[in-house]
Coordinates of C-alpha atoms in Angstrom, one line a residue:
X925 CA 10.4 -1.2 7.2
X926 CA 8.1 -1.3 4.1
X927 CA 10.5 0.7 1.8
X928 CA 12.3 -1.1 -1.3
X929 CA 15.6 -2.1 0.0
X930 CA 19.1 -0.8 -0.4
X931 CA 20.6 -3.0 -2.0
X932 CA 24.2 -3.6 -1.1
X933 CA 26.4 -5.1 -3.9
X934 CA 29.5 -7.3 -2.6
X935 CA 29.5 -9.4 0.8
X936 CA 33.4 -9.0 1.8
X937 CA 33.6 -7.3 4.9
X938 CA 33.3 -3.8 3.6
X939 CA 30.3 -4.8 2.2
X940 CA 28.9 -6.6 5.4
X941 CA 29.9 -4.0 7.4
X942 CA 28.0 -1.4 5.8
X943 CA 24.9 -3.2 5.3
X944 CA 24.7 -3.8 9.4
X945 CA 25.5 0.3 9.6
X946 CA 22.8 0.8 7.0
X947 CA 19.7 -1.9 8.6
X948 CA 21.1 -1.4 12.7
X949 CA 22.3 2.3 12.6
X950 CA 20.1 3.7 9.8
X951 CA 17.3 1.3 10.3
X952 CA 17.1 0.9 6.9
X953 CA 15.6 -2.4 5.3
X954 CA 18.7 -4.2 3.4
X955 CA 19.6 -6.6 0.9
X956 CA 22.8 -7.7 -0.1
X957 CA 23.8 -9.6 -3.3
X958 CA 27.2 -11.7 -3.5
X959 CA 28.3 -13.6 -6.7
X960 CA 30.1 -15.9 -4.6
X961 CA 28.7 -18.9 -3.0
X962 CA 30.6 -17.5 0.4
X963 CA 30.7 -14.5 2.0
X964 CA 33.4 -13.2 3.5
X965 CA 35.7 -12.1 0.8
X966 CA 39.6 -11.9 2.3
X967 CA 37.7 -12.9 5.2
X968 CA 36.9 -16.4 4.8
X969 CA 38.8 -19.5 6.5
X970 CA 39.6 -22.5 4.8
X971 CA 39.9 -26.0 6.8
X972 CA 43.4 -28.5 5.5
X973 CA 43.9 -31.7 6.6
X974 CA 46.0 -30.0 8.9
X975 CA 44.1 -27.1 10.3
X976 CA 42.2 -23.8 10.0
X977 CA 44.0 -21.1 7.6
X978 CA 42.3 -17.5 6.9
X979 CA 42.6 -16.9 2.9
X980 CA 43.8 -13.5 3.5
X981 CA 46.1 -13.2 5.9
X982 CA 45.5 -10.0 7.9
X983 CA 44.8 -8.3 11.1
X984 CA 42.1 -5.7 11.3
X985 CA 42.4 -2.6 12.4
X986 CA 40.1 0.2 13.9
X987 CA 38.7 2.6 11.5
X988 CA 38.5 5.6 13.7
X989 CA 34.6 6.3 13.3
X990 CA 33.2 4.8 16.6
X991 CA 30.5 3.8 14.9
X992 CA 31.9 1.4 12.7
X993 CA 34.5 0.0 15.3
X994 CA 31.5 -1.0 17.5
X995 CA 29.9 -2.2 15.4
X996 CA 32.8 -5.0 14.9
X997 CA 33.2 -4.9 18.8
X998 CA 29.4 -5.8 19.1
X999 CA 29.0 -8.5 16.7
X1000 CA 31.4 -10.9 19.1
X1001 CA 31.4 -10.6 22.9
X1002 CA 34.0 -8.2 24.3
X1003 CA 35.6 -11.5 26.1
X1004 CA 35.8 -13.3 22.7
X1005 CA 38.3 -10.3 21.5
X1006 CA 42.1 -10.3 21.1
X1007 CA 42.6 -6.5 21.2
X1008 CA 46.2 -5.8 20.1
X1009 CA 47.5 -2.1 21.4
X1010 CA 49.8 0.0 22.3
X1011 CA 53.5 -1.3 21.1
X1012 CA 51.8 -4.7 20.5
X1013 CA 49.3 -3.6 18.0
X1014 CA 50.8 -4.6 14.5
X1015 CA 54.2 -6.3 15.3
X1016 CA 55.9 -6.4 12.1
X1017 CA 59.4 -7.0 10.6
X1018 CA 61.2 -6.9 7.4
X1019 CA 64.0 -8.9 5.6
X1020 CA 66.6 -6.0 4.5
X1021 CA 70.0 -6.8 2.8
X1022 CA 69.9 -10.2 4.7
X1023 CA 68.7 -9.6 7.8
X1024 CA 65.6 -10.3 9.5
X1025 CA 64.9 -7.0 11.4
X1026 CA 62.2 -7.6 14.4
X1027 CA 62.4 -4.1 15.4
X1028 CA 61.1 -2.1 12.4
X1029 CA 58.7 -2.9 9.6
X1030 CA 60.7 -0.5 7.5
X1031 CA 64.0 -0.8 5.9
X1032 CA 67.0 0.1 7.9
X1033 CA 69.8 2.1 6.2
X1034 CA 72.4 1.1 8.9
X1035 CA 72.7 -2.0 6.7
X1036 CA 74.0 -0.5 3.8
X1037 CA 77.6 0.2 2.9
X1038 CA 79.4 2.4 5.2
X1039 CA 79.8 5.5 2.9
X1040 CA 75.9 4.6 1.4
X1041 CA 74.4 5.2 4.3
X1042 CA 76.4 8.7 5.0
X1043 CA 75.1 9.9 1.8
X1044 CA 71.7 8.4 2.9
X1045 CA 71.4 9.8 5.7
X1046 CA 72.9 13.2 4.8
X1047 CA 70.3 13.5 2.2
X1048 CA 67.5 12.9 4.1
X1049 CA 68.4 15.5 6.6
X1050 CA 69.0 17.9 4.1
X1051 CA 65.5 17.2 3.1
X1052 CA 64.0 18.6 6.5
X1053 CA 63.6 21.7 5.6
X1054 CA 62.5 21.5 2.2
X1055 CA 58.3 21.3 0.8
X1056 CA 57.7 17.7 -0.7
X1057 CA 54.5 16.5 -2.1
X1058 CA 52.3 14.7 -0.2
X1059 CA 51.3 11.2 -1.2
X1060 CA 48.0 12.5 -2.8
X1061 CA 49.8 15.2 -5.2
X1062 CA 53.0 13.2 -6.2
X1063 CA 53.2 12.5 -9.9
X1064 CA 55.0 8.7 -9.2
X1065 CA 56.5 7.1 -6.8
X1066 CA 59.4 8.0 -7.9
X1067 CA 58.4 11.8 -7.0
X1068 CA 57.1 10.5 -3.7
X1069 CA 60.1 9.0 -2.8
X1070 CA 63.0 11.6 -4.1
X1071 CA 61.3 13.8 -2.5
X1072 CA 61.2 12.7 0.8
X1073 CA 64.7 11.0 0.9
X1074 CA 66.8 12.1 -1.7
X1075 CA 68.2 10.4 -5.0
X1076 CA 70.1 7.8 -2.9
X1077 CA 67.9 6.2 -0.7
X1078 CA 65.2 5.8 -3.9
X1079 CA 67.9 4.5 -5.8
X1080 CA 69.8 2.0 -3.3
X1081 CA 66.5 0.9 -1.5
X1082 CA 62.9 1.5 -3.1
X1083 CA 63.9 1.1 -6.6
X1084 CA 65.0 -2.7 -5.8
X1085 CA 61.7 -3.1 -3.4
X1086 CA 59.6 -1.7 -6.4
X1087 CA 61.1 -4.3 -9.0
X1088 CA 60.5 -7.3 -6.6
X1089 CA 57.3 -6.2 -5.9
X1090 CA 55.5 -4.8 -8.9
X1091 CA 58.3 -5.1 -11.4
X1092 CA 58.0 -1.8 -12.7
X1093 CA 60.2 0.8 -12.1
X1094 CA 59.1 3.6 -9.6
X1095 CA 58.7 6.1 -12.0
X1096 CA 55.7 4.1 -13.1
X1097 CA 54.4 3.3 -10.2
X1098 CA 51.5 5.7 -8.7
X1099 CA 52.8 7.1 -5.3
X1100 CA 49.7 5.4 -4.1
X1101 CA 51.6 2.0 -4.2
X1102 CA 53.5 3.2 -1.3
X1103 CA 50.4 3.1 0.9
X1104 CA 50.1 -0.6 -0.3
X1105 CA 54.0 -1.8 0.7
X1106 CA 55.1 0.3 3.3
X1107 CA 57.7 2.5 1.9
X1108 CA 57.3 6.0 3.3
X1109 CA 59.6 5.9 6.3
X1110 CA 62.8 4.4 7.0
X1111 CA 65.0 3.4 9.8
X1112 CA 67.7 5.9 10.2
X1113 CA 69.6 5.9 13.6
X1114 CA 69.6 4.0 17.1
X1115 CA 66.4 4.3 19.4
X1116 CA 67.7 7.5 21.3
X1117 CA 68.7 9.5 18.1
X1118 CA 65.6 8.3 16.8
X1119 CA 63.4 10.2 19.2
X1120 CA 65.6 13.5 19.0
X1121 CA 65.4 13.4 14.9
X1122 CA 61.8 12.5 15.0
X1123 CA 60.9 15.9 17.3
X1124 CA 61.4 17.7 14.0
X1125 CA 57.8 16.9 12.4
X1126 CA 59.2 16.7 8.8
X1127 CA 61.7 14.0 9.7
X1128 CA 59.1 12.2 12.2
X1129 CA 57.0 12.0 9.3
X1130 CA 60.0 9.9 7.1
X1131 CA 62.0 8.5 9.6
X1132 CA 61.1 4.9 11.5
X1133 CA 61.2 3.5 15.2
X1134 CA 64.1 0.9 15.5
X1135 CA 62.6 -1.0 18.7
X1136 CA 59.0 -1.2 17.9
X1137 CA 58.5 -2.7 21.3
X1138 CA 59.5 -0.3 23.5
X1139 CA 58.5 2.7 21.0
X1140 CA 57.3 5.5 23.9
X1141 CA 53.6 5.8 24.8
X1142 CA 53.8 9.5 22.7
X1143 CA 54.8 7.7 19.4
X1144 CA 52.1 4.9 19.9
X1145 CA 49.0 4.9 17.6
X1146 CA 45.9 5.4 19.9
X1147 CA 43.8 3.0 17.4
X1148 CA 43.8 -1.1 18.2
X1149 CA 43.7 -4.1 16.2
X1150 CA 41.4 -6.9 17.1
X1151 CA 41.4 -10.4 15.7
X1152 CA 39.0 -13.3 17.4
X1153 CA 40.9 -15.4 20.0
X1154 CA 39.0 -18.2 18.3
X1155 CA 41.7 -18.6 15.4
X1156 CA 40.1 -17.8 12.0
X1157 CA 38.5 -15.0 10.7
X1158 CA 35.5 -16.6 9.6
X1159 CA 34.7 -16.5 13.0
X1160 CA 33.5 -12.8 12.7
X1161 CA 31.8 -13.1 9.2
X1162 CA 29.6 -16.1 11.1
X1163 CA 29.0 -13.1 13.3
X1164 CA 28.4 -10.7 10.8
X1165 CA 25.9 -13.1 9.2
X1166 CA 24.2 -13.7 12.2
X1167 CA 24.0 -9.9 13.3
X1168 CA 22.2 -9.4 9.6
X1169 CA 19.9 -11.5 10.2
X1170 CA 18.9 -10.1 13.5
X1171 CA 18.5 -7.4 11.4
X1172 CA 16.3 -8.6 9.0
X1173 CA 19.0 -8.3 6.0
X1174 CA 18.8 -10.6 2.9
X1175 CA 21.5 -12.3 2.0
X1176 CA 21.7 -13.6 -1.5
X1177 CA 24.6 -16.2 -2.5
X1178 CA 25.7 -17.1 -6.1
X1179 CA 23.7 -14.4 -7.4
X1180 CA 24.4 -12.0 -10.2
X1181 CA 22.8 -8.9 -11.2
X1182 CA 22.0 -9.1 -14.8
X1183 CA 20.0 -6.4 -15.0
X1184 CA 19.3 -2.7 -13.7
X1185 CA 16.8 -0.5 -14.7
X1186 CA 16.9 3.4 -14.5
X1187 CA 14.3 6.0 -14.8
X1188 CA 14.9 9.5 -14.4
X1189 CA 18.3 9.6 -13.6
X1190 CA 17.5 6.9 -10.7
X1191 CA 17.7 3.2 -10.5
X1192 CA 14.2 1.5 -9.8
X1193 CA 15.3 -2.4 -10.1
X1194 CA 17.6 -5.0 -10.3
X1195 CA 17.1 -8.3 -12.3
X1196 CA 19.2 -11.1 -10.7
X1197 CA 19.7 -14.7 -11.2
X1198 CA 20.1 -16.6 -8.1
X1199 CA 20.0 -20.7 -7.9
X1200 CA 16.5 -20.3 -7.7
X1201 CA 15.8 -18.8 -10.8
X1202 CA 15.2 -15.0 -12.1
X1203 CA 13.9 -12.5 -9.6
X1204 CA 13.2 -8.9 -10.3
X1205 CA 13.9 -6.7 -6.9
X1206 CA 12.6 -3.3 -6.4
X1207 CA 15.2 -0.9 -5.2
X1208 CA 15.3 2.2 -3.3
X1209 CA 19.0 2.7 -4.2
X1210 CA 22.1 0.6 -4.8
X1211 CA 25.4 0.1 -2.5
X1212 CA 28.2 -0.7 -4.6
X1213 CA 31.1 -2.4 -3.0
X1214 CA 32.4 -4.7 -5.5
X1215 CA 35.4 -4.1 -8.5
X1216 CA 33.9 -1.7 -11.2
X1217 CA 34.2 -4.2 -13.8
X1218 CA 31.5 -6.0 -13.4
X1219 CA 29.2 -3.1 -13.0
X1220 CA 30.3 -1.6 -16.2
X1221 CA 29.3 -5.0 -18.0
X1222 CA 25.7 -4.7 -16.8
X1223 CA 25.8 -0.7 -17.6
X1224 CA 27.5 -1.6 -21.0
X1225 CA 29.9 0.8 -20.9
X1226 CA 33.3 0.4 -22.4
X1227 CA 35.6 0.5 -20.0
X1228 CA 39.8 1.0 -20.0
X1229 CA 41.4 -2.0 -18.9
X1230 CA 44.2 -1.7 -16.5
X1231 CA 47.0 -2.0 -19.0
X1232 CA 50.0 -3.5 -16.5
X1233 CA 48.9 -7.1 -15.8
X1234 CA 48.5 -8.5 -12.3
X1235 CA 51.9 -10.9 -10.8
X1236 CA 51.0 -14.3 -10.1
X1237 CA 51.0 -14.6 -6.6
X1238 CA 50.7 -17.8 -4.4
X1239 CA 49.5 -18.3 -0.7
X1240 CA 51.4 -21.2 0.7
X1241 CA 50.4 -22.5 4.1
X1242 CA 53.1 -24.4 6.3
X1243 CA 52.0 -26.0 9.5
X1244 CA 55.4 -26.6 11.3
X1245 CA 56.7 -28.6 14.3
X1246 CA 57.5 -25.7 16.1
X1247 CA 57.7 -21.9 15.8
X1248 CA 59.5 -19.7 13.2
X1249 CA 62.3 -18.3 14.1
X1250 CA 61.1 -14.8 14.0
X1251 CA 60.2 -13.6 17.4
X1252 CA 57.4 -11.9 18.3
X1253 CA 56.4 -10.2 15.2
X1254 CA 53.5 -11.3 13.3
X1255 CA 54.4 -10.9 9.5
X1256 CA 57.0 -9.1 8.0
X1257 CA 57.7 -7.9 4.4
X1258 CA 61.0 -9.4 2.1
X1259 CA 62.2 -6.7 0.8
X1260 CA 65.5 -8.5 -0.4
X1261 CA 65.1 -9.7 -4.6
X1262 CA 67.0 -12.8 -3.7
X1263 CA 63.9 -14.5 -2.9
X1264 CA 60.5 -15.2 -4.2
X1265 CA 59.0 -14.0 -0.5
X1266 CA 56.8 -10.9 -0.6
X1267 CA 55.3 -11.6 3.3
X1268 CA 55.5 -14.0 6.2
X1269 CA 52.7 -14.1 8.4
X1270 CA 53.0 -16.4 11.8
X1271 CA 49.4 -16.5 13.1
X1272 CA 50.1 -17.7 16.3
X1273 CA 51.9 -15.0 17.4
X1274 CA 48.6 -12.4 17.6
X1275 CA 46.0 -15.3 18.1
X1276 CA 47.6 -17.7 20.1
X1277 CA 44.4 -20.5 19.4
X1278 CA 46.1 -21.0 16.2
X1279 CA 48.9 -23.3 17.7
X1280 CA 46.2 -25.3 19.6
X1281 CA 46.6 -28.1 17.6
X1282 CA 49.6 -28.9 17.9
X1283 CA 51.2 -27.3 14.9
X1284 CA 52.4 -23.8 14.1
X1285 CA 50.7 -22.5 11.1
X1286 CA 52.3 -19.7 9.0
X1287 CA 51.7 -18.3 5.6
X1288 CA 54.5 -17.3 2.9
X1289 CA 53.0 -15.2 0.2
X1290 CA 55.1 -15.3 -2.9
X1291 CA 55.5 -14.1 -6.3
X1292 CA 55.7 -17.0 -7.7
X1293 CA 54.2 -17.8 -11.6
X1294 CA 51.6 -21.0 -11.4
X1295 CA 51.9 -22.0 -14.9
X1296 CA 55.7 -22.7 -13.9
X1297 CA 55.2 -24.3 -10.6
X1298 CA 53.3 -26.9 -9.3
X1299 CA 52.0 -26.6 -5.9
X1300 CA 54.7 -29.3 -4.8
X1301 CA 57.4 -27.5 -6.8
X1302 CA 56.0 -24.3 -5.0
X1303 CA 56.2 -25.8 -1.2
X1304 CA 59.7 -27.1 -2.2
X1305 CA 60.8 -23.7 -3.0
X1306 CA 59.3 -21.9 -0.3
X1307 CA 60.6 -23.9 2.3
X1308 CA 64.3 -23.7 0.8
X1309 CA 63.8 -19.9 0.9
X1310 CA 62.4 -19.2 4.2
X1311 CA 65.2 -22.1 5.5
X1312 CA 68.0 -19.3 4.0
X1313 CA 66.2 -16.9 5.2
X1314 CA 66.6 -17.9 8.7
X1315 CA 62.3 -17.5 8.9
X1316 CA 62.8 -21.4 10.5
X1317 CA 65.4 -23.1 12.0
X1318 CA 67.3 -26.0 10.3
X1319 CA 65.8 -28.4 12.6
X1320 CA 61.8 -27.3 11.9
X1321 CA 60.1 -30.0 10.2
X1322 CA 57.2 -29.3 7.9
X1323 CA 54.1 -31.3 9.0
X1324 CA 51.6 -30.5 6.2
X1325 CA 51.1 -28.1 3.8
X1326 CA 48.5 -26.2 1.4
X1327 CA 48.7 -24.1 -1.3
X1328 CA 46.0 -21.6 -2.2
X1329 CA 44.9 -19.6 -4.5
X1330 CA 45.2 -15.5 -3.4
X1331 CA 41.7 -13.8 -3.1
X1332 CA 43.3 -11.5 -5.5
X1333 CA 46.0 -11.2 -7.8
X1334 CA 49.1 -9.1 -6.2
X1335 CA 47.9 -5.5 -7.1
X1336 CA 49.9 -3.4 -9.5
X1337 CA 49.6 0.2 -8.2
X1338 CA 50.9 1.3 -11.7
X1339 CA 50.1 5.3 -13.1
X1340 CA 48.8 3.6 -15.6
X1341 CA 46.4 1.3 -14.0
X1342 CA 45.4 4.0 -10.9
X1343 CA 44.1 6.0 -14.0
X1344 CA 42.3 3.2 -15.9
X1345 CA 40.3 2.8 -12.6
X1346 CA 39.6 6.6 -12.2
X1347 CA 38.3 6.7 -16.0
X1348 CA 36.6 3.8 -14.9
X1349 CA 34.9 5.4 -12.1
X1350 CA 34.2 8.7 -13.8
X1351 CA 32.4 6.7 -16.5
X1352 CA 29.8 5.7 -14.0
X1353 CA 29.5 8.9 -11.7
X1354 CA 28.9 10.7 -15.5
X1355 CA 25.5 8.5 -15.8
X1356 CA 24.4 11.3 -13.2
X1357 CA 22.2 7.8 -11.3
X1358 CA 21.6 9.6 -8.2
X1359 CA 20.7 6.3 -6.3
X1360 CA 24.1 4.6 -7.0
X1361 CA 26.7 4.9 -4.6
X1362 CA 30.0 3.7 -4.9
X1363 CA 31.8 2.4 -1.9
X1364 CA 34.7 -0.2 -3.1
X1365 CA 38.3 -0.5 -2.6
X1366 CA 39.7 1.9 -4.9
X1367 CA 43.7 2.7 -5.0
X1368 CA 43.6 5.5 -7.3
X1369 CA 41.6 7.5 -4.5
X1370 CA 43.7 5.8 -2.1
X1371 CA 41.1 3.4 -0.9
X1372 CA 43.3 -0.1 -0.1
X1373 CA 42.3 -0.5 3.4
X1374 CA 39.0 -1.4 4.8
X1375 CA 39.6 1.1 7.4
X1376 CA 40.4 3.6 4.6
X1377 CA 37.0 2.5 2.4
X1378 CA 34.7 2.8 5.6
X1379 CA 36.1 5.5 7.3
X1380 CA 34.9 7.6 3.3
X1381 CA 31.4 5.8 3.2
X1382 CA 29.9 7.1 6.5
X1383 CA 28.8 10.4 4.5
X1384 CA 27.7 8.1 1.6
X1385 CA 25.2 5.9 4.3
X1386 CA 24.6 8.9 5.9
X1387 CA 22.5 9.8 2.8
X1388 CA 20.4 6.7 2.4

C-alpha cells in the first residue's frame, strides 16, 4: 500500500470500525486521527476503587450488513462472546405511573385511570385504519405521536415523558427524538390480545409486547446483541486497536487537525499537531466521523449553533451488596417526572463477570444540574430515588460509589437543533470537496445508533 492514506477522523467505535472495513476489507492504507488521548469514545472503561465501569452504558447490537457484524465477531474469539438473542436480546423495562414494568420497555396504558385508558385505547384503534406519517416525514413529535395514538395517549403519556426528558414540549421536539427514547409503541392489552391486535400491521407497528420474555419466536428480532463476557467494553476497543494494527493502521492520540488543504475541489493534506510536534500528512481522502463543529472551525465556516442547550446529565455508578431489585432486565427508562432518573442499567445481568468481585455494579443516569450538586449531594439523591423506586431493596447497602462525567451531554432532539445540524451539514457538502466524506452520528438524518451510522457508510467506504 503506497497510496496517501484515508484518513479517518474520530476513534469512537464508528470510527474504529470503519477504518478496520476500510484497511482489512478494502485493503486500503489508513490513518486515523483522535483528539482524545483515548480511544474508544462511549466505549472506554473506567477502573474505581471499587471496580470496572463502561462510560457509556450500552449493549451493542448487530448492524445487519454481515460485513460489519464480523468484523466485531472477528476482532474477539467467538468463545470470548456473550451473544444475547432471541427474547433475551435487549431485556428492558420502564418505570410508568409508579411501577416498575419488567415486561415491556414501553409504557403500559393499563396503568392509567380506568376511563383514560378506554379513551386511550379507543383512539388508538380508531387510528388503524387511518395514513400517519412516518417518523422521517412528521413535522414534530407532536405530529408523530397524534398521529399514531390519538390526542390522548400524547397528552396523558409522551407529553410528560417529553418534559422530563428534554424539557420541551413535543411540538418542539423533532419526531426524530422518538428514535432516541423509545416512544413509538405502547403497551395496550394482555399477552394474548396482544398477538391478535398486533396481526393487523398498522397496530403491530404501535402497539408493544407485555411479556418480553416469552414474546413468540415470529415477533423476535432476528439480529443479536453481543457484549464481551470479560466485563467492560474496553475490552473490544483493546481489540479493535490490536486488529488495526495488524492492519498496519496509524493511530494518532491527542492530535488535532489544524489544517486542510484543498485543490481542485479535493483535499490534498492535513496539518496536525500531535505531542510530537507539527506534521503535515498527505491524503488521499478524509473519513469524517466526529461532531461537525470542529470541522467547520478548521473550514472557517460560520456555522448555526444548536439554539436549545444540552440538560446536564450525571452518570452515577453504585456498586451494591447485592442485586437490584429489578429482575432480569438490564436497564430500563423512568418515564415517571417524580424522579431525577432517566435510565438504570444493571450490568450484571447481560455480562455476568461484572459481579465477579463481589459487588453488583449498576449505573443511574440522571438529569441532574452539576453546578447544584455535588457528587456526594448527587449519590445521596440517587440512592433515595432508586430506594422509592423499589430499583433496590431497603436492605441493599451501597458499598462504593463514582460519579462521572457523561461522554456527552443528554441530547436535545429539538426542531430547532435537528435543523441547525442539517444547515450545518449542508454548509460542508456545498464546498463540493469530493474527497470528504462524512460519516458521524447525525440525528437530523436519523443517525443516533452506531448500527444506524454504519449500516449508511458501507456505500460511502465502498467508494474509497
Amino acid at each position: 500500500m503506497t497510496a496517501d492514506p484515508i484518513i479517518v477522523v474520530g476513534a469512537g467505535p464508528a470510527g474504529l470500525a470503519q477504518a478496520l472495513y476500510l484497511a482489512r476489507l478494502r485493503g486500503r492504507r489508513v490513518m486515523v486521527v483522535e483528539q482524545q488521548a483515548d480511544i474508544g469514545g462511549n466505549w472506554a472503561s473506567v477502573r474505581t476503587p471499587w471496580g470496572l465501569v463502561d462510560r457509556g452504558v450500552l449493549i451493542p447490537h448487530e448492524v445487519g450488513v454481515s460485513a460489519f457484524d464480523e468484523l466485531f465477531y472477528e476482532v474477539l474469539p467467538h468463545a470470548s462472546w456473550n451473544l444475547l438473542e432471541g427474547a433475551r436480546r435487549d431485556i428492558s423495562g420502564n418505570i410508568f405511573r409508579g411501577h416498575i414494568d419488567q415486561g415491556s420497555l414501553y409504557p403500559d396504558l393499563r396503568r392509567l385511570e380506568r376511563h383514560e385508558y378506554a379513551r386511550c385505547r379507543a383512539e388508538i384503534i380508531s387510528r388503524a385504519s387511518g395514513q400517519r406519517p412516518g417518523i422521517a416525514d412528521a413535522r414534530s413529535l407532536h405530529e408523530f405521536l397524534s398521529c399514531r395514538f390519538g390526542p390522548s395517549t400524547t397528552e396523558l403519556v409522551h407529553r410528560l415523558i417529553s418534559e422530563k426528558f428534554w424539557r420541551l414540549p413535543l411540538q418542539q421536539m423533532s419526531a426524530w427524538a422518538g428514535k432516541v427514547v423509545h416512544v413509538a409503541r405502547v403497551v395496550l392489552d394482555s399477552a394474548e390480545a396482544s398477538i391478535e391486535l398486533k396481526k393487523d400491521p398498522l397496530l403491530d407497528a404501535v402497539i408493544g409486547y407485555p411479556d418480553q420474555l416469552r414474546i413468540p419466536a415470529s415477533m423476535q428480532s432476528s439480529r443479536r446483541a453481543f457484549y464481551p463476557k470479560k466485563f467492560g467494553l474496553s475490552t473490544v476497543i483493546g481489540a479493535f486497536r490490536e486488529a488495526l494494527a495488524s492492519q498496519g493502521v496509524e493511530l494518532l492520540t491527542s492530535t488535532a487537525i489544524v489544517g486542510i488543504h484543498t485543490a481542485d475541489k479535493r483535499i490534498g493534506g492535513i496539518d496536525l499537531a500531535t505531542p510530537a510536534g507539527p506534521r503535515h500528512e498527505a491524503a488521499s481522502a478524509v473519513l469524517w466521523t466526529s461532531p461537525l463543529a470542529g470541522l467547520g472551525k478548521i473550514l472557517q465556516l460560520k456555522f448555526p449553533e444548536p439554539p436549545d442547550a444540552p440538560i446536564p446529565h450525571r452518570v452515577v455508578h453504585l456498586f451494591l451488596d447485592r442485586a437490584p431489585n429489578t429482575g432480569e432486565l438490564y436497564w430500563l427508562w423512568s418515564y415517571d417526572g417524580s424522579n431525577s432518573i432517566t435510565r438504570f442499567t444493571n450490568y450484571a445481568a447481560y455480562c455476568p463477570d461484572a459481579a465477579s468481585g463481589g459487588t453488583f455494579p449498576v449505573c443511574v443516569e440522571t438529569h441532574i444540574d452539576p453546578a447544584r450538586a455535588d457528587d456526594g449531594a448527587v449519590v445521596a439523591q440517587v440512592e433515595k430515588e432508586i430506594r422509592e423506586c423499589g430499583l433496590i431493596e431497603a436492605a441493599t447497602r451501597i458499598v462504593g460509589s463514582a460519579v462521572l462525567p457523561a461522554v456527552r451531554v443528554f441530547p436535545i432532539s429539538s426542531i430547532a437543533n435537528c435543523d441547525a445540524l442539517a444547515k450545518q451539514r449542508r454548509a460542508v457538502e456545498q464546498l463540493g470537496l469530493q474527497n470528504l466524506l462524512l460519516s458521524n452520528q447525525d440525528i437530523s438524518a436519523g443517525r443516533f445508533y452506531l448500527a444506524d451510522i454504519l449500516a449508511a457508510s458501507v456505500p460511502l467506504l465502498e467508494e474509497l
